[in-house]
Coordinates of C-alpha atoms in Angstrom, one line a residue:
M924 CA -9.6 1.4 -0.1
G925 CA -7.1 4.1 -0.6
K926 CA -4.2 5.4 1.4
N927 CA -3.5 4.9 5.1
G928 CA -6.8 5.4 6.9
S929 CA -10.4 6.3 6.7
V930 CA -9.3 9.9 6.8
E931 CA -8.9 9.8 3.1
R932 CA -12.5 8.8 2.5
R933 CA -13.8 11.4 5.0
T934 CA -11.7 14.3 3.5
V935 CA -11.9 13.5 -0.2
L936 CA -15.3 12.0 -0.9
K937 CA -17.0 15.2 0.0
A938 CA -15.2 16.8 -2.9
A939 CA -15.1 13.8 -5.2
G940 CA -18.6 13.8 -6.6
A941 CA -18.6 17.5 -7.4
S942 CA -15.0 17.8 -8.6
L943 CA -14.8 14.9 -11.1
A944 CA -16.0 17.2 -13.8
A945 CA -13.8 20.1 -12.8
A946 CA -12.5 22.1 -15.8
G947 CA -9.2 23.6 -16.5
L948 CA -7.1 20.6 -15.6
A949 CA -4.2 19.7 -17.9
A950 CA -4.1 16.2 -19.3
T951 CA -0.9 14.1 -18.8
T952 CA 1.4 14.7 -21.7
G953 CA 3.4 11.3 -21.5
C954 CA 3.0 9.8 -24.9
G955 CA 2.2 13.0 -26.8
G956 CA -0.3 11.1 -29.0
D957 CA 2.2 8.7 -30.5
D958 CA 2.5 4.9 -29.9
G959 CA 5.1 5.2 -27.2
G960 CA 7.6 3.1 -29.2
S961 CA 11.2 3.7 -30.3
G962 CA 13.5 2.6 -33.1
D963 CA 15.1 -0.2 -31.0
G964 CA 11.9 -1.9 -30.2
T965 CA 11.5 -0.4 -26.8
V966 CA 8.0 0.8 -25.9
E967 CA 6.8 3.1 -23.2
I968 CA 3.7 2.7 -21.1
R969 CA 2.2 5.2 -18.7
F970 CA 1.2 4.1 -15.2
A971 CA -0.7 6.3 -12.8
W972 CA -2.1 5.8 -9.3
W973 CA -3.3 7.7 -6.2
G974 CA -1.7 7.6 -2.8
A975 CA 0.9 9.2 -0.5
E976 CA 4.6 9.6 -0.9
E977 CA 5.3 6.3 0.8
R978 CA 3.2 4.4 -1.7
A979 CA 5.0 6.2 -4.5
K980 CA 8.4 5.1 -3.2
R981 CA 7.3 1.5 -3.0
I982 CA 5.7 1.5 -6.5
N983 CA 8.7 3.1 -8.1
R984 CA 11.0 0.5 -6.6
S985 CA 8.7 -2.2 -8.0
V986 CA 8.7 -0.5 -11.4
K987 CA 12.5 -0.6 -11.5
L988 CA 12.3 -4.4 -11.0
F989 CA 9.8 -4.7 -13.8
E990 CA 12.0 -2.7 -16.2
K991 CA 15.0 -4.9 -15.2
K992 CA 13.1 -8.0 -16.2
Y993 CA 11.5 -6.4 -19.3
P994 CA 14.3 -4.1 -20.6
K995 CA 12.3 -3.4 -23.8
I996 CA 9.4 -1.9 -21.7
K997 CA 9.8 1.5 -20.1
V998 CA 7.2 2.7 -17.5
K999 CA 6.5 6.4 -17.1
T1000 CA 4.9 6.9 -13.6
D1001 CA 2.6 9.5 -12.3
F1002 CA 0.7 9.8 -9.0
Q1003 CA -1.5 12.3 -7.1
D1004 CA -3.8 12.2 -4.0
Y1005 CA -7.2 10.6 -4.4
V1006 CA -9.2 13.7 -5.5
A1007 CA -6.5 15.0 -7.8
F1008 CA -6.1 11.6 -9.5
W1009 CA -9.7 11.2 -10.4
E1010 CA -10.0 14.8 -11.5
K1011 CA -7.0 14.4 -13.8
F1012 CA -8.3 11.0 -15.0
Q1013 CA -11.7 12.4 -15.8
T1014 CA -10.1 14.9 -18.1
Q1015 CA -7.7 12.4 -19.7
A1016 CA -10.5 9.9 -20.3
A1017 CA -12.7 12.6 -21.9
G1018 CA -9.7 13.5 -24.2
G1019 CA -9.0 9.9 -25.1
N1020 CA -5.6 10.0 -23.5
P1021 CA -5.7 8.2 -20.1
P1022 CA -2.7 6.2 -18.8
D1023 CA -2.0 2.8 -20.4
V1024 CA -2.4 1.2 -17.0
F1025 CA -3.7 2.7 -13.7
Q1026 CA -4.9 2.0 -10.2
N1027 CA -8.7 1.5 -10.0
A1028 CA -11.5 0.6 -7.6
V1029 CA -14.8 -1.1 -7.9
A1030 CA -16.8 2.1 -7.7
F1031 CA -15.4 3.2 -11.1
L1032 CA -15.5 0.0 -13.1
R1033 CA -19.0 0.3 -14.6
K1034 CA -18.6 4.1 -14.9
Y1035 CA -15.6 3.9 -17.2
D1036 CA -16.6 0.7 -18.9
K1037 CA -19.8 2.5 -19.9
R1038 CA -17.6 5.1 -21.5
S1039 CA -15.4 2.5 -23.3
V1040 CA -12.3 3.5 -21.4
L1041 CA -11.4 0.1 -19.8
L1042 CA -9.5 -2.7 -21.5
D1043 CA -11.1 -6.1 -21.2
L1044 CA -8.1 -8.1 -20.1
K1045 CA -9.6 -11.6 -20.8
S1046 CA -8.0 -11.7 -24.2
Q1047 CA -4.6 -11.1 -22.6
V1048 CA -5.2 -14.0 -20.1
E1049 CA -6.1 -16.2 -23.1
A1050 CA -2.9 -15.1 -24.9
G1051 CA -0.8 -16.0 -21.9
N1052 CA 0.3 -12.4 -21.1
L1053 CA -1.6 -12.2 -17.8
D1054 CA -1.7 -14.9 -15.1
L1055 CA -4.8 -15.2 -13.0
K1056 CA -3.7 -18.2 -11.0
N1057 CA -3.0 -18.3 -7.3
F1058 CA -5.3 -15.4 -6.1
R1059 CA -6.4 -15.6 -2.5
S1060 CA -10.0 -16.3 -1.6
G1061 CA -11.2 -15.8 -5.2
V1062 CA -10.4 -12.1 -4.9
E1063 CA -9.8 -11.9 -8.7
K1064 CA -13.6 -11.9 -9.1
V1065 CA -13.7 -8.3 -7.8
G1066 CA -12.6 -7.0 -11.2
E1067 CA -15.1 -8.9 -13.3
V1068 CA -18.1 -7.0 -14.6
D1069 CA -20.7 -8.3 -17.0
G1070 CA -18.4 -11.0 -18.3
K1071 CA -15.4 -8.8 -18.7
L1072 CA -12.2 -8.6 -16.7
L1073 CA -11.8 -4.9 -16.1
G1074 CA -9.3 -4.9 -13.3
V1075 CA -6.8 -7.2 -11.5
P1076 CA -6.6 -6.9 -7.7
V1077 CA -3.3 -6.0 -6.1
G1078 CA -4.6 -6.5 -2.5
S1079 CA -7.7 -7.3 -0.6
N1080 CA -9.5 -5.7 2.4
T1081 CA -12.8 -6.0 4.2
M1082 CA -14.8 -3.8 6.5
S1083 CA -13.9 -4.2 10.1
L1084 CA -14.5 -2.6 13.5
V1085 CA -11.4 -1.1 15.2
I1086 CA -11.7 -0.7 18.9
D1087 CA -9.7 1.0 21.7
E1088 CA -8.8 -2.2 23.6
K1089 CA -8.1 -0.4 26.8
V1090 CA -11.4 1.4 26.9
F1091 CA -13.4 -1.7 26.0
R1092 CA -11.5 -3.7 28.7
K1093 CA -12.1 -1.1 31.4
A1094 CA -15.8 -1.1 30.5
G1095 CA -16.0 -4.8 30.7
V1096 CA -17.0 -5.3 27.0
E1097 CA -15.7 -8.3 25.1
P1098 CA -16.7 -8.3 21.4
E1099 CA -17.5 -11.8 20.1
Q1100 CA -18.1 -13.2 16.7
G1101 CA -21.8 -13.1 16.0
W1102 CA -22.7 -10.4 18.4
T1103 CA -25.8 -8.4 17.3
W1104 CA -26.3 -4.8 16.6
D1105 CA -28.4 -4.5 19.8
E1106 CA -25.5 -5.9 21.7
Y1107 CA -23.1 -3.6 20.0
F1108 CA -25.2 -0.5 20.8
A1109 CA -25.6 -1.7 24.3
A1110 CA -21.8 -1.9 24.6
L1111 CA -21.5 1.7 23.3
K1112 CA -23.9 2.9 26.0
K1113 CA -22.0 1.0 28.7
I1114 CA -18.7 2.6 27.5
H1115 CA -20.3 6.0 27.4
D1116 CA -21.8 5.6 30.9
T1117 CA -18.7 4.1 32.6
Q1118 CA -15.8 5.6 30.7
K1119 CA -17.3 8.9 29.8
V1120 CA -16.4 8.6 26.2
A1121 CA -18.5 8.1 23.0
G1122 CA -18.6 4.5 22.0
D1123 CA -18.5 5.0 18.2
T1124 CA -17.1 7.8 15.9
G1125 CA -19.9 7.9 13.4
Y1126 CA -21.0 4.7 11.8
F1127 CA -24.1 6.0 10.1
G1128 CA -22.2 7.9 7.4
I1129 CA -20.2 5.0 6.0
M1130 CA -21.7 3.7 2.8
Y1131 CA -19.9 0.4 2.8
L1132 CA -21.0 -0.3 6.4
Y1133 CA -24.6 0.4 5.6
D1134 CA -24.2 -2.0 2.6
L1135 CA -23.2 -4.7 5.1
Y1136 CA -26.2 -3.9 7.3
L1137 CA -28.5 -4.1 4.2
R1138 CA -26.9 -7.4 3.1
Q1139 CA -27.6 -8.8 6.5
N1140 CA -31.2 -8.0 5.9
G1141 CA -31.6 -9.4 2.4
K1142 CA -31.0 -6.2 0.5
A1143 CA -27.9 -4.3 -0.7
F1144 CA -26.8 -0.7 -1.2
F1145 CA -26.6 -1.1 -4.9
T1146 CA -28.1 -3.3 -7.6
E1147 CA -26.5 -3.5 -11.0
D1148 CA -28.4 -0.4 -12.2
G1149 CA -29.5 1.5 -9.1
L1150 CA -30.1 1.5 -5.4
G1151 CA -31.2 -1.7 -3.6
F1152 CA -33.1 -0.1 -0.7
E1153 CA -36.0 2.3 0.1
E1154 CA -36.3 5.7 1.7
T1155 CA -37.9 4.0 4.8
D1156 CA -34.7 1.9 5.2
L1157 CA -32.4 4.9 5.2
T1158 CA -34.7 6.9 7.4
E1159 CA -34.5 4.3 10.1
W1160 CA -30.6 4.1 9.8
W1161 CA -30.0 7.8 9.9
Q1162 CA -32.7 8.5 12.6
D1163 CA -31.0 5.9 14.8
G1164 CA -27.6 7.5 14.2
Y1165 CA -28.9 11.0 14.9
N1166 CA -30.5 9.8 18.2
R1167 CA -27.2 8.3 19.3
V1168 CA -25.3 11.4 18.5
K1169 CA -27.7 13.4 20.6
A1170 CA -27.3 10.9 23.5
G1171 CA -23.5 11.2 23.4
I1172 CA -23.1 7.6 22.4
V1173 CA -21.6 8.7 19.1
T1174 CA -18.8 11.3 18.9
D1175 CA -20.1 14.8 18.3
P1176 CA -19.7 15.4 14.5
K1177 CA -18.5 18.9 15.0
K1178 CA -15.6 17.4 17.1
V1179 CA -14.9 15.0 14.3
E1180 CA -14.5 17.9 11.9
Q1181 CA -12.2 19.8 14.3
L1182 CA -10.0 16.8 14.7
K1183 CA -9.4 16.1 11.0
P1184 CA -7.2 14.7 9.6
K1185 CA -6.8 12.8 12.9
S1186 CA -9.3 10.1 13.8
P1187 CA -11.5 10.7 16.9
L1188 CA -10.6 7.1 17.8
A1189 CA -6.9 7.9 17.9
S1190 CA -7.5 11.1 19.8
G1191 CA -9.5 9.3 22.5
D1192 CA -12.8 10.9 21.5
G1193 CA -14.4 7.6 20.5
A1194 CA -13.9 4.0 21.5
S1195 CA -14.6 2.3 18.1
E1196 CA -14.6 3.0 14.4
F1197 CA -15.7 1.1 11.3
T1198 CA -13.2 1.1 8.5
W1199 CA -11.4 -1.1 6.0
D1200 CA -9.1 -3.5 7.8
N1201 CA -5.9 -2.5 6.0
F1202 CA -6.4 1.1 7.2
T1203 CA -6.0 0.2 10.8
V1204 CA -2.3 0.7 11.0
R1205 CA -2.9 4.5 11.2
Y1206 CA -4.4 4.3 14.7
T1207 CA -1.2 2.9 16.2
T1208 CA 0.7 5.8 14.5
E1209 CA -1.8 8.5 15.6
G1210 CA -2.9 7.3 19.0
D1211 CA -1.5 6.5 22.4
S1212 CA -3.7 3.5 23.2
T1213 CA -3.7 -0.1 21.9
Y1214 CA -6.1 -0.9 19.1
G1215 CA -7.6 -4.2 17.9
L1216 CA -9.9 -5.6 15.2
A1217 CA -13.3 -6.8 16.4
P1218 CA -16.1 -8.6 14.5
I1219 CA -18.8 -6.8 12.6
P1220 CA -22.1 -6.8 14.4
T1221 CA -24.9 -8.9 12.9
T1222 CA -28.7 -9.0 12.6
D1223 CA -29.1 -12.7 13.0
G1224 CA -26.1 -13.6 15.1
K1225 CA -24.2 -15.1 12.2
E1226 CA -24.1 -13.3 8.8
T1227 CA -22.0 -10.1 8.7
G1228 CA -22.5 -9.3 5.0
Q1229 CA -18.7 -8.9 4.5
Y1230 CA -16.9 -9.4 1.3
L1231 CA -13.4 -8.7 0.0
G1232 CA -12.9 -5.4 -1.7
S1233 CA -9.7 -4.4 -3.5
L1234 CA -7.6 -1.8 -5.2
M1235 CA -6.8 -3.1 -8.7
L1236 CA -4.9 -2.4 -11.9
S1237 CA -6.8 -1.6 -15.1
G1238 CA -5.8 -0.9 -18.7
F1239 CA -6.9 1.7 -21.2
A1240 CA -9.1 0.1 -23.9
R1241 CA -7.3 1.8 -26.7
T1242 CA -3.7 1.4 -25.5
E1243 CA -1.2 0.8 -28.2
H1244 CA 0.5 -1.8 -26.0
P1245 CA -2.1 -4.2 -24.5
K1246 CA 0.4 -7.1 -24.3
E1247 CA 2.9 -4.9 -22.4
V1248 CA 0.1 -3.6 -20.1
A1249 CA -0.9 -7.2 -19.3
Q1250 CA 2.7 -8.2 -18.6
F1251 CA 3.2 -5.3 -16.3
I1252 CA 0.0 -6.1 -14.4
S1253 CA 0.9 -9.7 -14.1
F1254 CA 4.4 -8.9 -12.8
M1255 CA 3.0 -6.4 -10.2
V1256 CA 0.5 -8.9 -8.7
H1257 CA 2.7 -12.0 -8.8
D1258 CA 6.3 -11.1 -8.3
P1259 CA 7.4 -12.1 -4.8
E1260 CA 9.9 -9.2 -4.4
V1261 CA 7.2 -6.7 -5.3
G1262 CA 5.1 -8.3 -2.6
R1263 CA 8.0 -7.7 -0.1
I1264 CA 8.4 -4.1 -1.2
M1265 CA 4.7 -3.2 -1.2
G1266 CA 3.7 -5.0 2.0
Y1267 CA 0.1 -4.3 2.9
D1268 CA 0.1 -0.7 1.6
R1269 CA -2.8 -1.5 -0.8
G1270 CA -4.4 -4.2 1.3
I1271 CA -3.5 -7.8 2.1
L1272 CA -1.5 -9.1 -0.9
A1273 CA -3.8 -10.6 -3.5
T1274 CA -1.8 -13.6 -4.7
T1275 CA -0.3 -16.5 -2.8
E1276 CA 3.2 -15.8 -4.2
Q1277 CA 3.2 -12.3 -2.7
F1278 CA 1.3 -13.1 0.4
E1279 CA 3.8 -15.8 1.4
A1280 CA 6.8 -13.7 0.4
Y1281 CA 5.9 -10.8 2.8
K1282 CA 5.9 -11.7 6.5
P1283 CA 4.9 -8.7 8.6
T1284 CA 6.9 -8.2 11.7
D1285 CA 4.8 -5.4 13.3
A1286 CA 1.7 -6.2 15.4
P1287 CA -0.8 -4.1 13.4
N1288 CA -0.1 -5.7 10.1
Q1289 CA 0.0 -9.2 11.7
A1290 CA -3.4 -8.5 13.2
I1291 CA -4.8 -7.4 9.8
A1292 CA -3.6 -10.6 8.1
R1293 CA -5.0 -12.7 11.0
Y1294 CA -8.3 -10.9 10.8
E1295 CA -8.8 -11.6 7.1
E1296 CA -7.8 -15.3 7.6
E1297 CA -10.3 -15.6 10.5
V1298 CA -13.1 -14.0 8.5
A1299 CA -12.5 -16.3 5.5
E1300 CA -12.2 -19.4 7.7
A1301 CA -15.5 -18.5 9.4
G1302 CA -17.2 -18.7 6.0
L1303 CA -18.5 -15.2 6.3
L1304 CA -17.3 -13.7 3.0
G1305 CA -19.9 -13.2 0.3
T1306 CA -19.7 -11.7 -3.2
I1307 CA -19.1 -8.0 -3.5
T1308 CA -22.3 -6.0 -4.3
P1309 CA -22.3 -4.7 -7.9
H1310 CA -21.6 -1.0 -8.3
P1311 CA -23.4 0.8 -11.1
A1312 CA -22.0 3.7 -13.1
G1313 CA -22.2 6.8 -10.8
A1314 CA -21.5 4.9 -7.6
D1315 CA -18.6 7.2 -6.7
T1316 CA -20.8 10.2 -6.8
V1317 CA -23.5 8.4 -4.8
E1318 CA -20.9 7.6 -2.1
A1319 CA -19.7 11.2 -1.9
A1320 CA -23.4 12.3 -1.5
F1321 CA -24.0 9.7 1.2
L1322 CA -21.1 10.9 3.3
R1323 CA -21.8 14.6 2.8
I1324 CA -25.6 14.5 3.5
A1325 CA -25.1 12.2 6.5
G1326 CA -22.7 14.8 7.9
D1327 CA -25.3 17.6 7.4
M1328 CA -28.0 15.4 9.0
S1329 CA -25.9 14.5 12.1
T1330 CA -25.0 18.1 12.8
G1331 CA -28.7 19.2 12.6
K1332 CA -28.2 21.2 9.4
T1333 CA -30.8 19.0 7.7
K1334 CA -33.7 17.1 9.2
V1335 CA -33.5 13.4 8.8
S1336 CA -36.5 13.2 6.5
D1337 CA -35.1 16.0 4.3
A1338 CA -31.7 14.4 4.2
V1339 CA -33.1 11.1 3.0
K1340 CA -35.1 12.8 0.2
Q1341 CA -32.0 14.9 -0.8
F1342 CA -29.9 11.7 -0.9
F1343 CA -32.3 9.8 -3.1
S1344 CA -32.7 12.8 -5.4
E1345 CA -29.0 13.2 -5.9
A1346 CA -28.4 9.4 -6.2
K1347 CA -31.1 9.1 -8.9
T1348 CA -29.5 11.9 -10.9
A1349 CA -26.0 10.4 -10.5
L1350 CA -27.1 6.9 -11.5
A1351 CA -29.0 8.2 -14.5
A1352 CA -26.1 10.2 -15.9

């Protein structure tokens, strides 16, 4: 759920778990410890996010609109890439000086709520400063934790399967809603045998995909306070993945590393890839084929385990300006012009005002919107799995250890034990 493509998750999550506590990083100086106010009644709030330059341009345009509507509120902006953002935020939070409002994600809600960093926005809803009406598909629930409103979604996304349509068509494979994992893996083998290309780029290392698989089988990756599966479950998943790598059905992990930051799907070294649906625009930009969104494979021919995830905006619990923070968040998620400016940069727009204001003209974004509508209409969407404090570190470990396992650096059994050990430590911190 970050910038354009799963490349972000591959390249940054390896570093994220270990780097969050990195020392020597300077805290943002913005307010300098005062209340950010001035003699004429104007106040300043600090707003920070992660993302690329394009996202920064869009957000800064949106901020100017907000300041025009609220001339007594000035917004000081700051952004970095994903890893740098959370490194800086960790330092700021420890020093009691994080931004007044900031971009957030579900993996960090309980972590920073536990540290009393996040503002419960429910009081601002009750005061009329924050509007929670007109959210699509109940996506506003993503930011609710233990009865608190800790974040307000700016967009929605869900896990999807991106396919190289030309390769699938040549192999005679037609994905259909409700197809099973056995049918999916049979399709990958057929693609490998007939088109001489790996069918998948590395499904076994994606934590959020494994969560869907577990949900299909009555479990989940996380419970509210720990892991929701056993070592035997992960052993089966990773052993299966390792076997398919060795059979050539999944792209050679060493090739995947060599291609970074380009996706092996875009380079023609794989025919399908699981990722968040709003990341799919990248493949058209990077690759020479045509790419489409296919249904998630199932265990029972029906349930996919899917849910809506989201980037969101959160406030600092001890901000001097909770009203202004709430007004800013409300404007950023409801204003139609902001919707037209942001487009699907942070996912399918979360509110009906913005969703209806932005009409994508390019095929990839039209396909993303259509995919989410079809998933919702099919009644497949469930409630997002709770993420305990430490989930971000667990995700980083899952990706890193799965990579070591797939290249043969670590035996499957040892990789599973290592993951559970690291996860237990992270979740107990």
